[in-house]
Short mmCIF file of C-alpha atoms in Angstrom, two decimals:
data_model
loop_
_atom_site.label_atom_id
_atom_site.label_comp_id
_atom_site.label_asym_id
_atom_site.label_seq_id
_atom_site.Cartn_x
_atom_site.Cartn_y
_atom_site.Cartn_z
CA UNK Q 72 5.64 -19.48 22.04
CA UNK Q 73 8.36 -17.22 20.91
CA UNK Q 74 7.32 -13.44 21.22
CA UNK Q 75 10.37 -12.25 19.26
CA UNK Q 76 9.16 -10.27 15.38
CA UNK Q 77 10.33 -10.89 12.33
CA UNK Q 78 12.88 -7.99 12.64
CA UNK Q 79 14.64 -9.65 15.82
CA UNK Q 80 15.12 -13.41 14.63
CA UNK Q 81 16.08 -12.14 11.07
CA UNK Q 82 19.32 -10.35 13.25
CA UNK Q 83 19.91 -13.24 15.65
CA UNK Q 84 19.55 -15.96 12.21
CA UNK Q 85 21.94 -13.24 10.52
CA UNK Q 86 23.93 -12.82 13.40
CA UNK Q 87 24.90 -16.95 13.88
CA UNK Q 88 25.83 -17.17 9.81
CA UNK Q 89 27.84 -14.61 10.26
CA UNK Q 90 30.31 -16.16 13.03
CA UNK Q 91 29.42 -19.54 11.48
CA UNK Q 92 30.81 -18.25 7.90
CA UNK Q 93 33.36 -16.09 10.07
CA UNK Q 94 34.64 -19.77 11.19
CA UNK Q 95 34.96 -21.02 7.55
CA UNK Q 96 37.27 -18.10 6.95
CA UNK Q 97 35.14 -15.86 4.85
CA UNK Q 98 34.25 -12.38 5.46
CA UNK Q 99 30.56 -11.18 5.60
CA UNK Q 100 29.05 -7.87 4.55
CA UNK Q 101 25.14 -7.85 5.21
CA UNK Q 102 22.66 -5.73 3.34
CA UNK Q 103 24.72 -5.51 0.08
CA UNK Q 104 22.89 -4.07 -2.95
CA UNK Q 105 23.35 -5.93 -5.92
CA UNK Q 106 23.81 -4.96 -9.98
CA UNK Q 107 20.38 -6.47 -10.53
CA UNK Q 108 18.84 -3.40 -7.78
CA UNK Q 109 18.00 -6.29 -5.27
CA UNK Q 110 19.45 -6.45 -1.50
CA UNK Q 111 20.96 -9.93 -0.29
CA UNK Q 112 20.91 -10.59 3.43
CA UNK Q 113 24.65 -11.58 3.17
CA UNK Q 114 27.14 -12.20 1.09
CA UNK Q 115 30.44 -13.88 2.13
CA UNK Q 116 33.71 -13.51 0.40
CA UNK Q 117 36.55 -16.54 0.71
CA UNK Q 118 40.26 -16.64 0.86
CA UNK Q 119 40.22 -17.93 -2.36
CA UNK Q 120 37.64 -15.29 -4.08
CA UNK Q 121 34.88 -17.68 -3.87
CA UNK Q 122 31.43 -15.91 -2.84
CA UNK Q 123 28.31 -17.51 -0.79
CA UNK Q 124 25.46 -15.19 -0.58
CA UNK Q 125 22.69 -16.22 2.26
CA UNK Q 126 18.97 -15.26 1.98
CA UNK Q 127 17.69 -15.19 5.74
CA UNK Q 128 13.80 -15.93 6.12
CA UNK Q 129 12.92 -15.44 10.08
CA UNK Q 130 9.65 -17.62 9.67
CA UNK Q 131 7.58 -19.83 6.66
CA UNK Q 132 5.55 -16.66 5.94
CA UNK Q 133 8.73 -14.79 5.24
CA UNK Q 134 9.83 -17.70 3.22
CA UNK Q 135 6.51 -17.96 1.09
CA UNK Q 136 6.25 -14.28 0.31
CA UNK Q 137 9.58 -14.09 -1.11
CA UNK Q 138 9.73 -14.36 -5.05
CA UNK Q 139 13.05 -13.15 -5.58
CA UNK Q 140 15.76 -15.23 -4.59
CA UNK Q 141 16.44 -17.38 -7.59
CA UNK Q 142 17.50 -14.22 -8.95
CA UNK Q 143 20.83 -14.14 -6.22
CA UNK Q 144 21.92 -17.49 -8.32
CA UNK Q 145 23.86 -15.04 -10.99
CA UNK Q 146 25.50 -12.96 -8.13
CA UNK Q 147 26.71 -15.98 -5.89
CA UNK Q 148 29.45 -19.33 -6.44
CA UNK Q 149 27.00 -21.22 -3.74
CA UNK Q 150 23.58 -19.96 -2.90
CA UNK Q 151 21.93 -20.70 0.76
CA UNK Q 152 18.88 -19.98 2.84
CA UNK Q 153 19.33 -19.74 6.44
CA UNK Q 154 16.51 -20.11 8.76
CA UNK Q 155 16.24 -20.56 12.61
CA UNK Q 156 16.63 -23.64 14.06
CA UNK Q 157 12.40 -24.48 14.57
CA UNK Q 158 11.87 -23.91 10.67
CA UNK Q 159 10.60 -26.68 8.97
CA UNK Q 160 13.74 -27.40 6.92
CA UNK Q 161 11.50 -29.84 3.77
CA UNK Q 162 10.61 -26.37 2.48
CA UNK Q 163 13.45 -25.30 1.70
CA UNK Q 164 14.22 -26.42 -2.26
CA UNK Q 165 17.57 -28.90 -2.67
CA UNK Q 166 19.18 -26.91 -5.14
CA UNK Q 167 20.06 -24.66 -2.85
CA UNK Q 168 22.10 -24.66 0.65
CA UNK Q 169 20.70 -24.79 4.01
CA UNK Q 170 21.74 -22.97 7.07
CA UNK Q 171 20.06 -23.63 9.91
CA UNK Q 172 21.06 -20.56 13.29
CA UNK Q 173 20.10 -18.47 16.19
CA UNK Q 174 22.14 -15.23 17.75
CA UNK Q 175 24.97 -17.62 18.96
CA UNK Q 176 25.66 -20.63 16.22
CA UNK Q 177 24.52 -22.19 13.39
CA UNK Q 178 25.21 -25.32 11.25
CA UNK Q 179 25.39 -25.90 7.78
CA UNK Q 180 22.69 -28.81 7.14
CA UNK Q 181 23.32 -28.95 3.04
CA UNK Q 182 25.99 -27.58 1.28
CA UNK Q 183 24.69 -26.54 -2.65
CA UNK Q 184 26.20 -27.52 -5.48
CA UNK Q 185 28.73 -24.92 -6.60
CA UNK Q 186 27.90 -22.70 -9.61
CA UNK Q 187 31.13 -20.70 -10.91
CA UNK Q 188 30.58 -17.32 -11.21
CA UNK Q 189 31.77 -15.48 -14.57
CA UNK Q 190 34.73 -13.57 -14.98
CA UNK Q 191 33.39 -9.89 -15.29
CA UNK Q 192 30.40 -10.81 -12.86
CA UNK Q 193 33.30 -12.23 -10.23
CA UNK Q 194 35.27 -8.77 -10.38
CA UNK Q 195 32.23 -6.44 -10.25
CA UNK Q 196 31.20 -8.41 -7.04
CA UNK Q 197 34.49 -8.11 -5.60
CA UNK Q 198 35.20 -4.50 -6.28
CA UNK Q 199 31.41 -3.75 -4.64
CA UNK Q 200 32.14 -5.93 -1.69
CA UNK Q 201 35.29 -3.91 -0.95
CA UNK Q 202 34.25 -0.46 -1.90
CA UNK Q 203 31.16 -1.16 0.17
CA UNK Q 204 33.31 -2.58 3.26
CA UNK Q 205 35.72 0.48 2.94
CA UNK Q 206 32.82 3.18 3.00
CA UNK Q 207 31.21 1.27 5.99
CA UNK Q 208 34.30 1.36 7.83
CA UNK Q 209 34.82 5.07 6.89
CA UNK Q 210 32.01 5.80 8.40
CA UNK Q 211 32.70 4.22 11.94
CA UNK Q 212 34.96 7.53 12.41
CA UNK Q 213 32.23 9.77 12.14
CA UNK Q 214 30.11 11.77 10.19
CA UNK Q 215 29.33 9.42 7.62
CA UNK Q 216 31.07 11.45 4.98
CA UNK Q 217 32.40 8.09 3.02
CA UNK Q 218 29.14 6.89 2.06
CA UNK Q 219 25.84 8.19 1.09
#
């Protein structure tokens, strides 16, 4: 029986996409606010522009209770859920990608159709993924004076 909460595997599930996406030569941020007001687990950023963002649900209940990801389709070029690696995978719905990880790898079990973002929505994205990546790293020398 695993003893872990909901708080642990969703960091060990966001953990392994990270490396795993990290490995596909994109770049993660995690916790990244979005125009729409709504927080996405992760969203990864390719050599070539192209962004993934990755819902994590750490268990089915997670999963069920959640009635706001269809809403990361406008934000995201491919969208995915990742889940750890004893989640029954039939729930998750085919128009969108599967990830299946723990702390130390994942896989990618079903690769979504891609879904080109627009223009304007594109360069938003990318000028909030790197103002948002700057401030973070601001803050690693102290005082968190670059970011609220």
């Amino acid at each position: 029986m695993n003893t872990q909460t909901r708080p642990e595997i969703t960091a060990e599930v966001t953990d392994g996409v990270c490396r795993l996406l990290y490995h596909h030569q994109m770049s993660c941020l995690t916790e990244l606010r979005l125009g729409n007001g709504r927080r996405l687990d992760v969203l990864a950023l390719g050599a070539k522009g192209e962004l993934w963002a990755v819902e994590v649900k750490s268990s089915v209940a997670d999963f069920k209770a959640d009635q706001k990801w269809e809403s990361y389709v406008e934000y995201c070029d491919r969208l995915f859920f990742a889940v750890p690696m004893d989640f029954p995978k039939e729930l998750i719905p085919e128009s969108v990608g599967l990830i299946v990880a723990d702390r130390f790898e994942a896989a990618i079990l079903r690769m979504p159709e891609e879904q080109k973002l627009s223009a304007a929505r594109r360069k938003k994205l990318l000028i909030s993924f790197g103002q948002t990546a700057a401030g973070r790293l601001g803050n690693t020398i102290g005082d968190n004076v670059f970011m609220p």
